Amino acid sequence: MRLLLVEDDAMIGEALRTGLRRDGFTVDWVRDGDSADQVLRTEPFDLLLLDLGLPRKDGLQLLKSLRARHEMLPVLIITARDAVSDRVQGLDAGADDYLVKPFDLDELAARIRALLRRKSGRTVPEVEHLGVSLDPASHRVLQAGREVTLSPKEFALLHLLMERPGNILSRAQIEERLYGWGEEVESNAVEVHIHGLRRKLGSDFIVNVRGVGYRVRPA
Ligand code: CA
């Protein structure tokens, strides 16, 4: 899942990006409100982590313009502003959750997972499809009760495909969601990960729709 982090504090931003990447998220980071605004108009993200005190456009202003465009993107505010009135204002402006700094990275990751779960309409934490069960929190994948060991990118790709089983994703769409800015991408990276998943889960679990992209086998 690909997150956009908007944070002007270099130390906090670096720590969050590193920690969340370690947790399996694809994370891109911008340091001011204007850049965030531009990026959000041109690139797909699954969730926005938004600081409020930002140069060039305040976080609250950014959030309001996002919601004015009817963007459904889940937004989690991360800020040092801890007054009740700030939280109320943030949530009422369209944020889905609010976390006051300093916070624990584990709690942030759990809240992100909760928002992504809600977005996908799931009630249970695990993503399940045709006997395969994927747990975003523990990063475990079970097939018919047997544990399947995946690389972090294979896990992220499987999660992406299983989250919306009806969707066909093109190679470019998969690449966009799997790799952040500055991450080296081999030209055949997606095919390599698909091949790895088929080898581990059985060749028919992921279907190649010729000329369009990939999806999981329909139920
Ligand atoms: Ca700030």
mmCIF file of C-alpha atoms and ligand atoms in Angstrom:
data_model
loop_
_atom_site.group_PDB
_atom_site.id
_atom_site.type_symbol
_atom_site.label_atom_id
_atom_site.label_comp_id
_atom_site.label_asym_id
_atom_site.label_seq_id
_atom_site.Cartn_x
_atom_site.Cartn_y
_atom_site.Cartn_z
ATOM 1 C CA MET A 1 0.000 0.000 0.000
ATOM 2 C CA ARG A 2 1.353 3.376 -0.985
ATOM 3 C CA LEU A 3 1.304 6.269 1.468
ATOM 4 C CA LEU A 4 2.031 9.948 0.997
ATOM 5 C CA LEU A 5 3.725 11.474 4.013
ATOM 6 C CA VAL A 6 3.525 15.263 4.342
ATOM 7 C CA GLU A 7 5.901 16.420 7.070
ATOM 8 C CA ASP A 8 8.254 19.398 7.207
ATOM 9 C CA ASP A 9 10.324 18.181 10.157
ATOM 10 C CA ALA A 10 13.302 16.354 8.637
ATOM 11 C CA MET A 11 13.984 14.097 11.603
ATOM 12 C CA ILE A 12 10.390 13.021 12.112
ATOM 13 C CA GLY A 13 9.897 12.561 8.366
ATOM 14 C CA GLU A 14 12.979 10.418 8.005
ATOM 15 C CA ALA A 15 12.061 8.279 11.006
ATOM 16 C CA LEU A 16 8.499 7.765 9.781
ATOM 17 C CA ARG A 17 9.528 6.928 6.243
ATOM 18 C CA THR A 18 12.130 4.417 7.420
ATOM 19 C CA GLY A 19 9.838 2.829 10.006
ATOM 20 C CA LEU A 20 6.819 2.549 7.733
ATOM 21 C CA ARG A 21 8.890 1.131 4.876
ATOM 22 C CA ARG A 22 10.189 -1.466 7.282
ATOM 23 C CA ASP A 23 6.549 -2.231 8.027
ATOM 24 C CA GLY A 24 5.986 -3.005 4.352
ATOM 25 C CA PHE A 25 4.398 0.239 3.181
ATOM 26 C CA THR A 26 5.512 2.123 0.100
ATOM 27 C CA VAL A 27 6.155 5.652 1.391
ATOM 28 C CA ASP A 28 6.727 8.879 -0.503
ATOM 29 C CA TRP A 29 7.518 12.021 1.425
ATOM 30 C CA VAL A 30 7.007 15.718 0.659
ATOM 31 C CA ARG A 31 7.806 18.570 3.017
ATOM 32 C CA ASP A 32 5.314 21.295 2.185
ATOM 33 C CA GLY A 33 1.631 21.725 1.455
ATOM 34 C CA ASP A 34 1.987 22.941 -2.124
ATOM 35 C CA SER A 35 4.086 19.964 -3.197
ATOM 36 C CA ALA A 36 1.615 17.631 -1.512
ATOM 37 C CA ASP A 37 -1.239 19.272 -3.394
ATOM 38 C CA GLN A 38 0.488 18.790 -6.736
ATOM 39 C CA VAL A 39 1.500 15.204 -6.097
ATOM 40 C CA LEU A 40 -1.995 14.276 -4.938
ATOM 41 C CA ARG A 41 -3.442 15.515 -8.218
ATOM 42 C CA THR A 42 -1.134 13.396 -10.348
ATOM 43 C CA GLU A 43 -0.239 10.203 -8.501
ATOM 44 C CA PRO A 44 -2.282 7.453 -6.832
ATOM 45 C CA PHE A 45 -1.983 6.868 -3.092
ATOM 46 C CA ASP A 46 -3.852 4.620 -0.683
ATOM 47 C CA LEU A 47 -3.588 6.952 2.293
ATOM 48 C CA LEU A 48 -2.357 10.420 3.296
ATOM 49 C CA LEU A 49 -0.355 11.066 6.478
ATOM 50 C CA LEU A 50 -0.706 14.764 7.066
ATOM 51 C CA ASP A 51 1.094 17.130 9.405
ATOM 52 C CA LEU A 52 -0.830 20.356 10.048
ATOM 53 C CA GLY A 53 1.866 23.001 10.556
ATOM 54 C CA LEU A 54 3.392 23.067 7.068
ATOM 55 C CA PRO A 55 5.154 25.655 4.936
ATOM 56 C CA ARG A 56 3.487 26.976 1.761
ATOM 57 C CA LYS A 57 0.069 25.565 2.551
ATOM 58 C CA ASP A 58 -1.305 24.618 5.931
ATOM 59 C CA GLY A 59 -2.331 20.982 6.405
ATOM 60 C CA LEU A 60 -5.914 21.896 7.223
ATOM 61 C CA GLN A 61 -6.182 23.981 4.076
ATOM 62 C CA LEU A 62 -4.755 21.127 2.033
ATOM 63 C CA LEU A 63 -7.268 18.724 3.561
ATOM 64 C CA LYS A 64 -10.171 21.041 2.814
ATOM 65 C CA SER A 65 -9.189 21.424 -0.827
ATOM 66 C CA LEU A 66 -8.791 17.644 -1.112
ATOM 67 C CA ARG A 67 -12.296 17.045 0.217
ATOM 68 C CA ALA A 68 -13.686 19.873 -1.926
ATOM 69 C CA ARG A 69 -12.568 17.783 -4.931
ATOM 70 C CA HIS A 70 -14.521 14.831 -3.443
ATOM 71 C CA GLU A 71 -11.334 12.822 -3.000
ATOM 72 C CA MET A 72 -12.092 9.670 -0.991
ATOM 73 C CA LEU A 73 -8.459 9.166 0.064
ATOM 74 C CA PRO A 74 -8.196 8.218 3.775
ATOM 75 C CA VAL A 75 -6.408 10.952 5.731
ATOM 76 C CA LEU A 76 -4.630 10.507 9.047
ATOM 77 C CA ILE A 77 -3.494 13.729 10.697
ATOM 78 C CA ILE A 78 -0.214 13.581 12.598
ATOM 79 C CA THR A 79 0.474 16.745 14.541
ATOM 80 C CA ALA A 80 1.719 18.280 17.758
ATOM 81 C CA ARG A 81 -1.499 20.328 18.019
ATOM 82 C CA ASP A 82 -3.204 18.479 20.820
ATOM 83 C CA ALA A 83 -6.056 20.765 21.858
ATOM 84 C CA VAL A 84 -9.511 19.220 21.658
ATOM 85 C CA SER A 85 -10.572 22.048 19.358
ATOM 86 C CA ASP A 86 -7.728 21.183 16.942
ATOM 87 C CA ARG A 87 -8.763 17.532 16.809
ATOM 88 C CA VAL A 88 -12.390 18.423 16.285
ATOM 89 C CA GLN A 89 -11.467 20.869 13.547
ATOM 90 C CA GLY A 90 -9.246 18.305 11.823
ATOM 91 C CA LEU A 91 -11.833 15.536 11.892
ATOM 92 C CA ASP A 92 -14.614 17.879 10.828
ATOM 93 C CA ALA A 93 -12.494 19.100 7.924
ATOM 94 C CA GLY A 94 -12.501 15.541 6.582
ATOM 95 C CA ALA A 95 -9.710 13.663 8.338
ATOM 96 C CA ASP A 96 -10.433 10.021 9.171
ATOM 97 C CA ASP A 97 -8.157 9.791 12.173
ATOM 98 C CA TYR A 98 -5.916 12.011 14.280
ATOM 99 C CA LEU A 99 -2.731 11.134 16.133
ATOM 100 C CA VAL A 100 -0.878 13.558 18.413
ATOM 101 C CA LYS A 101 2.940 13.693 18.397
ATOM 102 C CA PRO A 102 4.907 12.125 19.858
ATOM 103 C CA PHE A 103 3.339 8.772 19.063
ATOM 104 C CA ASP A 104 4.464 5.183 18.808
ATOM 105 C CA LEU A 105 5.218 3.863 15.336
ATOM 106 C CA ASP A 106 3.382 0.599 16.074
ATOM 107 C CA GLU A 107 0.230 2.522 16.914
ATOM 108 C CA LEU A 108 0.528 4.609 13.747
ATOM 109 C CA ALA A 109 0.937 1.456 11.630
ATOM 110 C CA ALA A 110 -2.076 -0.154 13.302
ATOM 111 C CA ARG A 111 -4.207 2.930 12.667
ATOM 112 C CA ILE A 112 -3.105 2.967 9.039
ATOM 113 C CA ARG A 113 -4.110 -0.680 8.672
ATOM 114 C CA ALA A 114 -7.468 0.061 10.294
ATOM 115 C CA LEU A 115 -8.155 2.895 7.845
ATOM 116 C CA LEU A 116 -7.123 0.787 4.841
ATOM 117 C CA ARG A 117 -9.341 -2.036 6.071
ATOM 118 C CA ARG A 118 -12.303 0.311 6.374
ATOM 119 C CA LYS A 119 -11.590 1.747 2.935
ATOM 120 C CA SER A 120 -11.700 -1.704 1.385
ATOM 121 C CA GLY A 121 -14.943 -2.542 3.202
ATOM 122 C CA ARG A 122 -13.473 -5.445 5.151
ATOM 123 C CA THR A 123 -14.626 -6.248 8.665
ATOM 124 C CA VAL A 124 -11.938 -8.817 9.501
ATOM 125 C CA PRO A 125 -8.228 -7.926 9.626
ATOM 126 C CA GLU A 126 -7.208 -10.676 7.181
ATOM 127 C CA VAL A 127 -7.657 -10.442 3.446
ATOM 128 C CA GLU A 128 -9.025 -13.739 2.153
ATOM 129 C CA HIS A 129 -9.548 -15.170 -1.302
ATOM 130 C CA LEU A 130 -9.902 -18.763 -2.517
ATOM 131 C CA GLY A 131 -8.241 -20.397 0.494
ATOM 132 C CA VAL A 132 -5.435 -17.861 0.721
ATOM 133 C CA SER A 133 -5.404 -15.647 3.799
ATOM 134 C CA LEU A 134 -3.141 -12.615 4.144
ATOM 135 C CA ASP A 135 -2.632 -10.782 7.420
ATOM 136 C CA PRO A 136 -1.442 -7.178 6.887
ATOM 137 C CA ALA A 137 -0.352 -6.829 10.535
ATOM 138 C CA SER A 138 1.826 -9.929 10.943
ATOM 139 C CA HIS A 139 2.709 -10.162 7.220
ATOM 140 C CA ARG A 140 1.786 -13.852 7.278
ATOM 141 C CA VAL A 141 0.211 -15.629 4.356
ATOM 142 C CA LEU A 142 -1.559 -18.943 4.745
ATOM 143 C CA GLN A 143 -2.786 -21.179 1.956
ATOM 144 C CA ALA A 144 -5.149 -23.927 3.104
ATOM 145 C CA GLY A 145 -3.658 -23.468 6.571
ATOM 146 C CA ARG A 146 -0.072 -23.835 5.377
ATOM 147 C CA GLU A 147 2.288 -20.875 5.805
ATOM 148 C CA VAL A 148 3.686 -19.408 2.578
ATOM 149 C CA THR A 149 6.905 -17.404 2.841
ATOM 150 C CA LEU A 150 6.998 -14.334 0.586
ATOM 151 C CA SER A 151 9.483 -11.552 -0.003
ATOM 152 C CA PRO A 152 8.298 -8.066 1.110
ATOM 153 C CA LYS A 153 7.520 -7.043 -2.498
ATOM 154 C CA GLU A 154 5.716 -10.312 -3.230
ATOM 155 C CA PHE A 155 3.656 -9.736 -0.099
ATOM 156 C CA ALA A 156 2.822 -6.165 -1.122
ATOM 157 C CA LEU A 157 1.858 -7.285 -4.621
ATOM 158 C CA LEU A 158 -0.332 -10.118 -3.361
ATOM 159 C CA HIS A 159 -2.035 -7.723 -0.936
ATOM 160 C CA LEU A 160 -2.710 -5.310 -3.777
ATOM 161 C CA LEU A 161 -4.245 -8.005 -5.995
ATOM 162 C CA MET A 162 -6.276 -9.654 -3.221
ATOM 163 C CA GLU A 163 -7.646 -6.401 -1.808
ATOM 164 C CA ARG A 164 -9.934 -5.960 -4.824
ATOM 165 C CA PRO A 165 -10.237 -9.373 -6.459
ATOM 166 C CA GLY A 166 -12.346 -8.086 -9.350
ATOM 167 C CA ASN A 167 -9.802 -5.486 -10.421
ATOM 168 C CA ILE A 168 -7.307 -5.984 -13.196
ATOM 169 C CA LEU A 169 -4.127 -4.035 -12.543
ATOM 170 C CA SER A 170 -1.727 -3.115 -15.325
ATOM 171 C CA ARG A 171 1.996 -3.504 -14.882
ATOM 172 C CA ALA A 172 2.351 0.291 -14.660
ATOM 173 C CA GLN A 173 -0.341 0.515 -11.974
ATOM 174 C CA ILE A 174 1.356 -2.212 -9.951
ATOM 175 C CA GLU A 175 4.747 -0.548 -10.292
ATOM 176 C CA GLU A 176 3.309 2.773 -9.145
ATOM 177 C CA ARG A 177 1.873 1.263 -5.987
ATOM 178 C CA LEU A 178 4.836 -0.967 -5.157
ATOM 179 C CA TYR A 179 7.754 1.394 -5.593
ATOM 180 C CA GLY A 180 8.284 4.800 -4.038
ATOM 181 C CA TRP A 181 10.261 7.628 -5.594
ATOM 182 C CA GLY A 182 13.939 6.868 -5.803
ATOM 183 C CA GLU A 183 13.476 3.117 -5.432
ATOM 184 C CA GLU A 184 15.303 1.266 -8.160
ATOM 185 C CA VAL A 185 12.879 -0.679 -10.395
ATOM 186 C CA GLU A 186 14.148 -3.287 -12.843
ATOM 187 C CA SER A 187 12.121 -3.225 -16.047
ATOM 188 C CA ASN A 188 10.813 -6.758 -15.486
ATOM 189 C CA ALA A 189 10.368 -6.427 -11.698
ATOM 190 C CA VAL A 190 6.606 -6.953 -11.732
ATOM 191 C CA GLU A 191 6.867 -10.098 -13.883
ATOM 192 C CA VAL A 192 9.535 -11.464 -11.549
ATOM 193 C CA HIS A 193 7.300 -10.963 -8.502
ATOM 194 C CA ILE A 194 4.278 -12.449 -10.298
ATOM 195 C CA HIS A 195 6.395 -15.456 -11.236
ATOM 196 C CA GLY A 196 7.498 -15.822 -7.602
ATOM 197 C CA LEU A 197 3.911 -15.692 -6.355
ATOM 198 C CA ARG A 198 2.738 -18.265 -8.902
ATOM 199 C CA ARG A 199 5.561 -20.583 -7.941
ATOM 200 C CA LYS A 200 4.579 -20.359 -4.275
ATOM 201 C CA LEU A 201 0.779 -20.203 -4.503
ATOM 202 C CA GLY A 202 0.132 -22.303 -7.593
ATOM 203 C CA SER A 203 0.236 -21.178 -11.192
ATOM 204 C CA ASP A 204 -3.492 -20.440 -11.480
ATOM 205 C CA PHE A 205 -3.965 -18.170 -8.445
ATOM 206 C CA ILE A 206 -2.929 -15.089 -10.417
ATOM 207 C CA VAL A 207 -4.291 -14.650 -13.906
ATOM 208 C CA ASN A 208 -2.632 -12.720 -16.702
ATOM 209 C CA VAL A 209 -5.303 -10.900 -18.707
ATOM 210 C CA ARG A 210 -3.492 -10.527 -21.981
ATOM 211 C CA GLY A 211 -2.724 -6.957 -22.944
ATOM 212 C CA VAL A 212 -4.444 -5.591 -19.814
ATOM 213 C CA GLY A 213 -2.727 -6.791 -16.682
ATOM 214 C CA TYR A 214 -3.060 -9.104 -13.699
ATOM 215 C CA ARG A 215 -5.779 -10.150 -11.288
ATOM 216 C CA VAL A 216 -6.418 -12.968 -8.854
ATOM 217 C CA ARG A 217 -8.491 -15.862 -10.195
ATOM 218 C CA PRO A 218 -12.172 -14.992 -9.827
ATOM 219 C CA ALA A 219 -13.989 -16.864 -7.049
HETATM 220 CA CA CA B 1 5.143 20.725 11.025
#
